[in-house]
Backbone as JSON, one array per atom type, in Angstrom:
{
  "sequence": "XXXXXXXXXXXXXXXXXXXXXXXXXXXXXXXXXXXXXXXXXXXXXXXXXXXXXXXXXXXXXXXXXXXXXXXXXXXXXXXXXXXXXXXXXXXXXXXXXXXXXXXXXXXXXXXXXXXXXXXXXXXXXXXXXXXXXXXXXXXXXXXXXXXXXXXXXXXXXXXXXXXXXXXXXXXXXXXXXXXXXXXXXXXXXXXXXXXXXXXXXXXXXXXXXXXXXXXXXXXXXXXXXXXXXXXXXXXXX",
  "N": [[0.85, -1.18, 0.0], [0.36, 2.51, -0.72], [2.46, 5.29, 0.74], [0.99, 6.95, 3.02], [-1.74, 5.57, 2.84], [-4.73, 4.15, 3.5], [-5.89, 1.35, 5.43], [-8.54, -0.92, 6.21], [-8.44, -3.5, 8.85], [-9.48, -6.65, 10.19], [-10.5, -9.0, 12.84], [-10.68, -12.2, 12.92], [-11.83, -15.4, 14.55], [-12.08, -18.22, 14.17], [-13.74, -21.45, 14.37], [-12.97, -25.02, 15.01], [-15.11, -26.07, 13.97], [-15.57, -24.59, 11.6], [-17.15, -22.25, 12.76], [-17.79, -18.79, 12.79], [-16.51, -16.93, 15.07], [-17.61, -14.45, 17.78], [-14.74, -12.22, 19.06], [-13.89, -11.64, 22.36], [-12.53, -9.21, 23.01], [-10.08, -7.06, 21.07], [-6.65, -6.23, 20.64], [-4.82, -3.68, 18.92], [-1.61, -3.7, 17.09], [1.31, -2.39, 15.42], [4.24, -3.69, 13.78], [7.75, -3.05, 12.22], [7.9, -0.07, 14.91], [7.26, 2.05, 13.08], [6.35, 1.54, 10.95], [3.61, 2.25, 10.49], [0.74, 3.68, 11.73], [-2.7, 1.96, 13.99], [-5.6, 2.26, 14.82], [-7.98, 1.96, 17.56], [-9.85, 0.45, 16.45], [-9.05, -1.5, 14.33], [-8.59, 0.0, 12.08], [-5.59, 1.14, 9.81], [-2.78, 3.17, 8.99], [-0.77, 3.96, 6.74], [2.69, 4.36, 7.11], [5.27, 7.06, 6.22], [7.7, 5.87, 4.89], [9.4, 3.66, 3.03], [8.54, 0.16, 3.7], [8.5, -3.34, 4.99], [6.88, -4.98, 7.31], [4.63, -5.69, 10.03], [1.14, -6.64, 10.82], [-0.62, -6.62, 13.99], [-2.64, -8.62, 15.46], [-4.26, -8.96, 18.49], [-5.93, -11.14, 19.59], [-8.72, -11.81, 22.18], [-10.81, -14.42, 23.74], [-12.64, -16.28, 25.38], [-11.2, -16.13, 27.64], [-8.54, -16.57, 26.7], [-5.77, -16.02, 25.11], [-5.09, -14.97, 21.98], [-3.06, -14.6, 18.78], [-2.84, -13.22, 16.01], [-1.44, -12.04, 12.37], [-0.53, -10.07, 9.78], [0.53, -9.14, 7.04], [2.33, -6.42, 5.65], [3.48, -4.3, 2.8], [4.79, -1.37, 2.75], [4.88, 0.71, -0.35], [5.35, 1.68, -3.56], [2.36, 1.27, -6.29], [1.91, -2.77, -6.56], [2.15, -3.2, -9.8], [3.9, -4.18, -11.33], [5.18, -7.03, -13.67], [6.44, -9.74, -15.01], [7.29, -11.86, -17.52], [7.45, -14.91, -18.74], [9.23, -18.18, -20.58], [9.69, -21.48, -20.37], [11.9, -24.49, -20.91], [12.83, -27.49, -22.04], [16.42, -28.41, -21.71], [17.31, -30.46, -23.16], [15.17, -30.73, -25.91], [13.95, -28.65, -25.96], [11.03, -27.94, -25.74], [8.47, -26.77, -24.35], [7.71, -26.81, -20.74], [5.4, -28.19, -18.38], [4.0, -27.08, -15.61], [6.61, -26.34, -14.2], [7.98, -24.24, -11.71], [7.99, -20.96, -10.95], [9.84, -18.27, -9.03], [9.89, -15.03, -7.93], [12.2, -12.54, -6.33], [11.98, -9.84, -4.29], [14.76, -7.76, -3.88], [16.42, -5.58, -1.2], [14.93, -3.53, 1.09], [12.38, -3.7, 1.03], [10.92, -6.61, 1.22], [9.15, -8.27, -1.2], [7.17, -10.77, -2.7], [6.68, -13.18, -5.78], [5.38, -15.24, -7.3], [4.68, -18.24, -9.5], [3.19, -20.51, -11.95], [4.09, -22.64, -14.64], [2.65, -23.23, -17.92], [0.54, -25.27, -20.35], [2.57, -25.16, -22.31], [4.59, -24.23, -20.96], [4.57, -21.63, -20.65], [4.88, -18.85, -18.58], [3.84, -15.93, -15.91], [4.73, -13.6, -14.01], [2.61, -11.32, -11.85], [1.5, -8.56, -10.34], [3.76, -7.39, -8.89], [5.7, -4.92, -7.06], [7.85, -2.4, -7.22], [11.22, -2.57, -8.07], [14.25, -4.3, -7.38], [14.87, -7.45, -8.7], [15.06, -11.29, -7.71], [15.38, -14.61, -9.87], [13.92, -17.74, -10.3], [13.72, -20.34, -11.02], [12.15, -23.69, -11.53], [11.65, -27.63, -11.65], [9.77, -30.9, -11.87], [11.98, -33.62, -11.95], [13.49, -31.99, -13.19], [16.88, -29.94, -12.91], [17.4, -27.16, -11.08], [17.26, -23.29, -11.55], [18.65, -19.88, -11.58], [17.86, -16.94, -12.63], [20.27, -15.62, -14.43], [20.55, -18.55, -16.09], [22.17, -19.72, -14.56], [23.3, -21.6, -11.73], [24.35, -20.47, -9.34], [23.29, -18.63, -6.76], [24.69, -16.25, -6.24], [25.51, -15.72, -8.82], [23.03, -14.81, -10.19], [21.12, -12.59, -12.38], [19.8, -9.86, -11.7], [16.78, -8.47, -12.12], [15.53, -5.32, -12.76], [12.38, -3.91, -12.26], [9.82, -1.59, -13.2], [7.43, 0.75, -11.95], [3.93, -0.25, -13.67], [5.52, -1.8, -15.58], [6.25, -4.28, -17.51], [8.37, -7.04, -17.87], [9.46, -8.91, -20.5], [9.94, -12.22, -22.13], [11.53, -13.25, -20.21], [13.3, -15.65, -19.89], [13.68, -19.55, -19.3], [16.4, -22.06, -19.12], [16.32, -25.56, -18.79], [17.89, -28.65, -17.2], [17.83, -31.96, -17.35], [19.89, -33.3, -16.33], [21.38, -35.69, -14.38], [21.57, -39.01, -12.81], [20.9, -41.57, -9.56], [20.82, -44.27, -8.8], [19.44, -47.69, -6.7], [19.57, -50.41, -4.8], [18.58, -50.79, -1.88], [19.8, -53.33, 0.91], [19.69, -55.67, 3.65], [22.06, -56.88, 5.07], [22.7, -59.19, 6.48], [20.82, -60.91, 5.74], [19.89, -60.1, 3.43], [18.1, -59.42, 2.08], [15.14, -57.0, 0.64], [15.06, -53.7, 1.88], [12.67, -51.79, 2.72], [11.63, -48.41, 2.93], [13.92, -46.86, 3.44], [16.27, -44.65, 4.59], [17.42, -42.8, 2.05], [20.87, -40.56, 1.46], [22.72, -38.73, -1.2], [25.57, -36.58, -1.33], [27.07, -33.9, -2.49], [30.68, -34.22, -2.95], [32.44, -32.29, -2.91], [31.39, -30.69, -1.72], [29.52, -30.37, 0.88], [27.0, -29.73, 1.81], [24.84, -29.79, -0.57], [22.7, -31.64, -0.95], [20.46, -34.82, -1.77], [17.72, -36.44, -1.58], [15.96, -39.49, -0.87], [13.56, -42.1, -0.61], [13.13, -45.52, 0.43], [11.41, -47.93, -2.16], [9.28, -50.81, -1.81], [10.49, -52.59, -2.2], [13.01, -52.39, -1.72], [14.23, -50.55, -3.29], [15.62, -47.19, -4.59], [15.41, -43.87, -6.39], [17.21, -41.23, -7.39], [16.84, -38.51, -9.02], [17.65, -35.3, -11.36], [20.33, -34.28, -10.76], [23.29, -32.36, -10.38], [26.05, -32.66, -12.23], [29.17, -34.48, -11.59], [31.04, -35.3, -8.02], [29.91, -37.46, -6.3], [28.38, -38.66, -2.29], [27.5, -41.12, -0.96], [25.03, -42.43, 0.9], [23.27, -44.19, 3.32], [20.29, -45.06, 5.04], [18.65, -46.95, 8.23], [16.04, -47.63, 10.34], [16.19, -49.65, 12.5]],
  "CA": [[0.0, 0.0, 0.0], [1.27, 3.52, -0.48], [2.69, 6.05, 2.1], [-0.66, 7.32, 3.73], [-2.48, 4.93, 2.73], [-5.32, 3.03, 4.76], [-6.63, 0.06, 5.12], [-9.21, -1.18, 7.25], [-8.11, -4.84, 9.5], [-10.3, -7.23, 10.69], [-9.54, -9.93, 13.27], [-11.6, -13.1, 12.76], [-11.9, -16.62, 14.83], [-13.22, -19.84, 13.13], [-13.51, -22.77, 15.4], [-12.62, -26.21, 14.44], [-15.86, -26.55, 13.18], [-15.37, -23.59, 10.94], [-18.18, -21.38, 12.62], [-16.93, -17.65, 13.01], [-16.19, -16.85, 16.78], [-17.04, -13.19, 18.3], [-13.99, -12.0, 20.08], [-14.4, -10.68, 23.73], [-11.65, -7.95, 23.04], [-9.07, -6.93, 20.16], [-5.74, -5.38, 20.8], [-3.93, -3.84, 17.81], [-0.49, -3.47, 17.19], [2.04, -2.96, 14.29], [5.64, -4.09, 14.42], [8.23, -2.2, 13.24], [6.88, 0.82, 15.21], [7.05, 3.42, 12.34], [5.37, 1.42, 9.99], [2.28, 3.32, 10.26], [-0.67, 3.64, 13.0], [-3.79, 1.71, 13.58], [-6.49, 2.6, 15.91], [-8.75, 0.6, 18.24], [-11.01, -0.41, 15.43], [-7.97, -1.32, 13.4], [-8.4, 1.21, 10.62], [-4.37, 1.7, 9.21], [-2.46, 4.0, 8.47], [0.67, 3.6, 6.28], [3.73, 5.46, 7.05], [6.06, 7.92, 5.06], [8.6, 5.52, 4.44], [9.04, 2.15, 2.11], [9.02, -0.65, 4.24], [7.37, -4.24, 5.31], [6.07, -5.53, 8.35], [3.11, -6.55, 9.92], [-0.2, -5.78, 11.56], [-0.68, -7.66, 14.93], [-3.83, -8.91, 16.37], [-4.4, -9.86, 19.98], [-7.6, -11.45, 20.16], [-9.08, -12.62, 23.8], [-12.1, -15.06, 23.77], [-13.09, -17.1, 26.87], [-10.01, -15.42, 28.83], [-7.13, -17.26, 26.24], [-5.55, -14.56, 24.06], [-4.37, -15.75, 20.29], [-1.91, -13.88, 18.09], [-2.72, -13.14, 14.47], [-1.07, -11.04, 11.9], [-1.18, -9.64, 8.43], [2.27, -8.71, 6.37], [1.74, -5.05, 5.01], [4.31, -3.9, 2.5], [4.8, -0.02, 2.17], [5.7, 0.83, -1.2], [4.39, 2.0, -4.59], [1.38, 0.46, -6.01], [2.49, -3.32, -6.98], [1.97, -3.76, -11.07], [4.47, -4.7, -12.08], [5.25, -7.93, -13.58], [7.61, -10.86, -15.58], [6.49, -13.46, -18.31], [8.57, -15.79, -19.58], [9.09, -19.12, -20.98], [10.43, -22.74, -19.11], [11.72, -25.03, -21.66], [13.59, -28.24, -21.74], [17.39, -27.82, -22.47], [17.29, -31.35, -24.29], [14.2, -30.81, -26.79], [13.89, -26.75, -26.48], [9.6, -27.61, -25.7], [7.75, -25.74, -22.95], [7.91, -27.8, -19.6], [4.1, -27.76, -17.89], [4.07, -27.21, -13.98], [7.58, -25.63, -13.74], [7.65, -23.28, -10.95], [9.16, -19.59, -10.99], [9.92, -17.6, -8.03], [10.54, -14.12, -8.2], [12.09, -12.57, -4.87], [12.83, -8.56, -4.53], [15.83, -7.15, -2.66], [16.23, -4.41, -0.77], [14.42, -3.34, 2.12], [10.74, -4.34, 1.42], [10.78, -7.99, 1.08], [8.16, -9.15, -1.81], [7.74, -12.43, -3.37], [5.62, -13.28, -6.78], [4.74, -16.78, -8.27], [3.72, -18.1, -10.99], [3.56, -21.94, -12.65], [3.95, -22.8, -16.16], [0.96, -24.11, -18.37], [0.78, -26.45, -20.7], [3.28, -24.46, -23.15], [5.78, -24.08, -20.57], [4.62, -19.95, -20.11], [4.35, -18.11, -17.2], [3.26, -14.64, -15.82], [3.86, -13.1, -12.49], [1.93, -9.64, -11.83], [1.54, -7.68, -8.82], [5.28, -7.0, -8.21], [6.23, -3.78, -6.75], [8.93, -1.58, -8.71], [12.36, -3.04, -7.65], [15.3, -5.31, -8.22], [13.94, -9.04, -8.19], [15.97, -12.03, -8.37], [14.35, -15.26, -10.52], [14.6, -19.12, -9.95], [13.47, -21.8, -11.3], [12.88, -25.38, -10.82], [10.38, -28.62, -11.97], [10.22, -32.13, -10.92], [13.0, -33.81, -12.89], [14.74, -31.18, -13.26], [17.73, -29.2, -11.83], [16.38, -25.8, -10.91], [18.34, -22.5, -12.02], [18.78, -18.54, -11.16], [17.82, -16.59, -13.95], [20.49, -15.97, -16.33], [21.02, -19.46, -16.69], [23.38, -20.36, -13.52], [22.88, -22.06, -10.5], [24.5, -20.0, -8.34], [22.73, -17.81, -6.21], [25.58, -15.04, -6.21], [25.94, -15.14, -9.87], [22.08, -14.18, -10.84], [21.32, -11.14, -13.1], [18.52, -8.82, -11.15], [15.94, -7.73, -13.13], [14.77, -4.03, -12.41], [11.21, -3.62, -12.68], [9.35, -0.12, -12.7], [5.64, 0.6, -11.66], [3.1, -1.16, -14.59], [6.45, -2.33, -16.55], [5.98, -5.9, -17.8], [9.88, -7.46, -18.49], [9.1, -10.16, -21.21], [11.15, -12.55, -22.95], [12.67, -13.98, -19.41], [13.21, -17.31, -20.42], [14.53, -20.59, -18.43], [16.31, -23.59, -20.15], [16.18, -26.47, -17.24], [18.49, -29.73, -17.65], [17.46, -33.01, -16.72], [20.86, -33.6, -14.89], [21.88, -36.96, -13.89], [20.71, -40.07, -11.83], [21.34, -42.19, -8.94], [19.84, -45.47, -8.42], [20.13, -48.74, -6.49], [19.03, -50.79, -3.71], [19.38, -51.23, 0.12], [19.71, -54.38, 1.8], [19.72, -56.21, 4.65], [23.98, -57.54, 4.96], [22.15, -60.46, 7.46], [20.18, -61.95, 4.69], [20.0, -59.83, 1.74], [16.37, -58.63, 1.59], [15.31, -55.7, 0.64], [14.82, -52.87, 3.09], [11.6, -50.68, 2.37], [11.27, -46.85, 3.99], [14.81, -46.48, 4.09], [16.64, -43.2, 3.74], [19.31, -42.7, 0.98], [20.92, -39.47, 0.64], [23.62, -38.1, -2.27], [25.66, -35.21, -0.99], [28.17, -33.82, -3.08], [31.89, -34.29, -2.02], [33.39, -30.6, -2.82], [30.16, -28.85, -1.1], [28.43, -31.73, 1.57], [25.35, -28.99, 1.77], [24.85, -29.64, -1.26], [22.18, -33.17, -0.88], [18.89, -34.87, -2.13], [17.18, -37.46, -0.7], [15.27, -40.03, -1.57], [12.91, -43.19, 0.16], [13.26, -47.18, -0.65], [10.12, -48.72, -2.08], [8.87, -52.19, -0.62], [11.19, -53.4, -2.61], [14.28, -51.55, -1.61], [14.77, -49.72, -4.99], [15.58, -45.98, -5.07], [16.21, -43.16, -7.11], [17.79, -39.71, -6.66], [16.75, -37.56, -10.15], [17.96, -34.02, -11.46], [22.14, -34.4, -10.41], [24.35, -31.9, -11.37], [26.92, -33.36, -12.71], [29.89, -33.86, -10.22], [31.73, -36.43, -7.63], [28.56, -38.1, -4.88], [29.22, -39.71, -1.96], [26.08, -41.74, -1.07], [24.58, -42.86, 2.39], [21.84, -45.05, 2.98], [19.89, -45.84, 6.85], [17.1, -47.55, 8.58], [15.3, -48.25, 11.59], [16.75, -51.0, 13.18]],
  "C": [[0.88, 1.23, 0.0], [1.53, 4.11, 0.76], [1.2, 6.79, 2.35], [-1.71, 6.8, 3.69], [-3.71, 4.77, 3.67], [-6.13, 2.12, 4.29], [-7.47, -0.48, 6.69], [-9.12, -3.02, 8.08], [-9.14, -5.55, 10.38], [-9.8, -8.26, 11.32], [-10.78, -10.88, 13.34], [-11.03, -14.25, 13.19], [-12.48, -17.39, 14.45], [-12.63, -20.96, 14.47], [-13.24, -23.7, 14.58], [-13.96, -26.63, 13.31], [-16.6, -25.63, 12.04], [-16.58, -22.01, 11.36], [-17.04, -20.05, 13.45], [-17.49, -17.8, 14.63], [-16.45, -14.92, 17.03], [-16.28, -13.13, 19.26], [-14.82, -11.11, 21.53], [-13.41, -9.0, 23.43], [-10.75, -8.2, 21.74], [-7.8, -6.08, 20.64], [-4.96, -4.99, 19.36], [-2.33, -3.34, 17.85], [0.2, -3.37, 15.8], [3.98, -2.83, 14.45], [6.66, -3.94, 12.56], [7.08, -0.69, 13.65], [6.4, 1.32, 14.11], [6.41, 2.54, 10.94], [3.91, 1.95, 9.43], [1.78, 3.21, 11.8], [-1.65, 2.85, 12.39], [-4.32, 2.11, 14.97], [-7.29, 1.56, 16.59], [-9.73, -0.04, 17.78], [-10.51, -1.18, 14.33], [-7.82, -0.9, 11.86], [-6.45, 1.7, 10.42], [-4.26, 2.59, 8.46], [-0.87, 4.31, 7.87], [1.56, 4.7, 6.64], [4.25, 6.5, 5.96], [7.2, 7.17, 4.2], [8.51, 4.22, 3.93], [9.58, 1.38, 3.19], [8.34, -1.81, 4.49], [7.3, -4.2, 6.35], [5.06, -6.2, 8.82], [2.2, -5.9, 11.16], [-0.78, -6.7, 12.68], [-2.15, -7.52, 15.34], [-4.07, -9.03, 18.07], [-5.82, -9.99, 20.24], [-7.7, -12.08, 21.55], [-10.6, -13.29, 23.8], [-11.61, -16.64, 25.09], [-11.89, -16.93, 27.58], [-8.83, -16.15, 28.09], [-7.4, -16.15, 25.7], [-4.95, -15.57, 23.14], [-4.08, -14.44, 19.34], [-2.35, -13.83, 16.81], [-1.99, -12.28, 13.86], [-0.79, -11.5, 10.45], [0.25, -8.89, 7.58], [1.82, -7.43, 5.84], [3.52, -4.79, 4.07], [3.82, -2.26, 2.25], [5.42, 0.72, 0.87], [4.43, 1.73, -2.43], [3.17, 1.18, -5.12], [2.02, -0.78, -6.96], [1.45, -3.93, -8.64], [2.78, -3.48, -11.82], [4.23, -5.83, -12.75], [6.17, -9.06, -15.02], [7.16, -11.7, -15.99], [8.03, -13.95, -18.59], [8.05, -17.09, -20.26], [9.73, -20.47, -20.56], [10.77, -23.67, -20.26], [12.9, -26.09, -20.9], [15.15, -28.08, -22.74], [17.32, -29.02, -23.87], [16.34, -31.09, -25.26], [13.95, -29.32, -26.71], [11.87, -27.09, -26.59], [9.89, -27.61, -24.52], [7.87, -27.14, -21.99], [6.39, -27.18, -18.56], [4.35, -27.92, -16.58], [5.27, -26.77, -13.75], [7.27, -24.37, -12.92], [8.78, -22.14, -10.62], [8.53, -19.07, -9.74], [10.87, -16.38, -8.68], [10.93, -12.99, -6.93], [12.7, -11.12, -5.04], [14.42, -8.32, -3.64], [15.72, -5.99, -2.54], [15.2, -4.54, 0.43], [12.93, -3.39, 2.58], [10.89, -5.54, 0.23], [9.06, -8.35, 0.09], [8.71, -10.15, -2.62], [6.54, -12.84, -4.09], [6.22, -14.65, -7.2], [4.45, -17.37, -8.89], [3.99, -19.96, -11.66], [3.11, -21.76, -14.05], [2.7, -23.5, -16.68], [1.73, -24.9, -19.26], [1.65, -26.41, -21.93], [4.78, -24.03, -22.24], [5.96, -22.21, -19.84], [4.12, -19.61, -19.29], [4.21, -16.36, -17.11], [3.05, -14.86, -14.26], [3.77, -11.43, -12.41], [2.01, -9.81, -10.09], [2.79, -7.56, -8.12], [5.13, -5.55, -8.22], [6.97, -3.27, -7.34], [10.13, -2.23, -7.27], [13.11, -4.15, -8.23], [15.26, -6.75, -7.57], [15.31, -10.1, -8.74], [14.95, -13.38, -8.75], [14.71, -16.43, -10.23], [13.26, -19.72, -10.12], [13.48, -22.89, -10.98], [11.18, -26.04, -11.35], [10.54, -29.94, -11.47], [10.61, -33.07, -12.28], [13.81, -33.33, -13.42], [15.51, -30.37, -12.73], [17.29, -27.47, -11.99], [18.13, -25.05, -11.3], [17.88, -21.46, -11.64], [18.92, -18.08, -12.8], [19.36, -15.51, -13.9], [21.08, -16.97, -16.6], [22.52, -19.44, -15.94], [22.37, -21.09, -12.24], [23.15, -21.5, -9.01], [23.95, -19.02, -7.95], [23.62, -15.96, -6.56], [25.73, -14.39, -7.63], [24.42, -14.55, -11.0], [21.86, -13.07, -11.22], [19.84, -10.64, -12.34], [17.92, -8.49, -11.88], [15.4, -6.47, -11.9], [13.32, -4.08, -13.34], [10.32, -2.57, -12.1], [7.64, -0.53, -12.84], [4.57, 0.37, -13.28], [4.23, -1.2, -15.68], [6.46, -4.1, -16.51], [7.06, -6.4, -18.41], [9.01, -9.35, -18.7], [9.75, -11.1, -21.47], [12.13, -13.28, -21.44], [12.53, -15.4, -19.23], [14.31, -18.53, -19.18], [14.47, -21.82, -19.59], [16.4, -24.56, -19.14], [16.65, -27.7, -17.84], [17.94, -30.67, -16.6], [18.56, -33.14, -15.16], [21.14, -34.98, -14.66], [21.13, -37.65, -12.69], [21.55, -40.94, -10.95], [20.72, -43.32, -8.6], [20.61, -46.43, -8.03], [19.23, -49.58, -5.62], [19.44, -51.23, -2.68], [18.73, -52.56, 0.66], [20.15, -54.82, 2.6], [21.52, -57.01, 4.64], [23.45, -59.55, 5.41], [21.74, -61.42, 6.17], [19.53, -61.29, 3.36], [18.38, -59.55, 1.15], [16.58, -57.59, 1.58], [14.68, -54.87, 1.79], [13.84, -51.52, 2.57], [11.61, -49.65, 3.11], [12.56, -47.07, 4.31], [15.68, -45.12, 3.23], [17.5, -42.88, 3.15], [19.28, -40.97, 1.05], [22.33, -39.72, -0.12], [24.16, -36.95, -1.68], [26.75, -35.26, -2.09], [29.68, -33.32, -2.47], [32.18, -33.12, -1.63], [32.46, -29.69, -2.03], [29.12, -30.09, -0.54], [26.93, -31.12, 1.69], [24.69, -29.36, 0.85], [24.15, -31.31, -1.29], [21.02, -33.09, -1.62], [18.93, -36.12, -1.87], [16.29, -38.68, -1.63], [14.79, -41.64, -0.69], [12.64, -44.49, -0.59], [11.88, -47.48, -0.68], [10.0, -49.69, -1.13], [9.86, -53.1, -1.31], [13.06, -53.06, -2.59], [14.8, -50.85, -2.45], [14.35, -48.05, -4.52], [16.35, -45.19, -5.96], [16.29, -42.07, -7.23], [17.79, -39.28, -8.15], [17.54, -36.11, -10.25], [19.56, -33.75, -10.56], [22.7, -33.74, -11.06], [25.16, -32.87, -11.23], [28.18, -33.18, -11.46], [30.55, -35.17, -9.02], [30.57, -36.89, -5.78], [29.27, -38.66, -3.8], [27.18, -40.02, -1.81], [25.84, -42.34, 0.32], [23.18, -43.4, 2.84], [21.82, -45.59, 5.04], [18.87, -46.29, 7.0], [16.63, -47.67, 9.61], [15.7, -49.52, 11.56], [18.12, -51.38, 12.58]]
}
């Protein structure tokens, strides 16, 4: 919302059995201070300066108190927004269900969304004006930082200004490599179902993915950069 904004906050209880609850009392609060004011009806009131936060509740019903709250960003109004296209590096067609994240920096934290259709194209709107970073990722494949790296440090920012629509930001996504095998028993050589393999990679051990044995002890660890594994496999009992 902009600087002076307002917005009017409501604090609502649902019971388990979804019926709304009237509170006995509301307290409001917003955290950091200078994010704006709200009053005891919680009508807001945005500050002067760009920033996020959030808008606290304190509800009290039958003498328990319960905590809610509401993220507010202070900024310009957010329409922006970033299409692109998700393709596979092997065959260069669209990849359906790939999921983009687009994350700002700087000092008000937003974060836009968006999954591919059945062409591989996406579209996320309602971004704020600022410098966003992009990432990729699908199931089977090794996810990426837009411009086509993996490393976090080495992604290109896109600047995006108030109703500017940056087109054309494309992802190529590699399968990557595989790990497969099966865990068994040393005693007598059965297989061992629900057991937990991981893959870390040697030069960077953070650097894992996991993966659970059928009933037949068979698993397999998809989307591998390329690179030197070690491999580790456990179980109950």
């Amino acid at each position: 919302m902009p600087s002076g904004g307002e917005q009017q906050f409501e604090a609502v209880i649902r019971g388990r059995d979804g019926r709304t609850l009237r509170p006995d009392h509301v307290r409001w609060d917003v955290h950091p201070d200078d994010l704006g004011k709200i009053n005891e009806h919680g009508l807001f009131v945005a500050g002067d300066r760009q920033r996020h936060g959030k808008v606290v509740a304190l509800v009290e019903l039958d003498g328990i108190i319960v905590r809610g709250a509401a993220r507010v960003a202070i900024s310009a109004p957010a329409t922006g927004a970033i299409a692109g296209q998700v393709t596979d590096d092997n065959t260069a067609s669209g990849i359906e269900g790939a999921k983009v994240k687009a994350v700002r920096l700087g000092g008000v934290y937003w974060v836009g969304m968006a999954q591919t259709d059945a062409d591989g194209n996406y579209l996320i709107g309602d971004l704020i004006p600022g410098f966003y970073v992009l990432y990729s990722n699908a199931r089977g494949f090794i996810g990426e930082f837009y411009n086509d790296t993996r490393n976090y440090l080495e992604a290109t920012p896109l600047n995006i200004a108030e109703k500017d629509t940056a087109s054309g930001i494309d992802f190529g996504l590699s399968e990557g490599g595989a790990i497969a095998g099966t865990v068994i028993s040393d005693s007598d050589a059965a297989p061992i179902p629900e057991a937990h393999v991981v893959a870390f990679l040697i030069v960077n051990p953070r650097f894992a993915r996991n993966a659970v044995t059928d009933e037949n002890g068979h698993y397999r660890i998809d989307a591998m950069p390329s690179g030197a594994y070690g491999v580790r496999a456990n179980a109950i009992g």
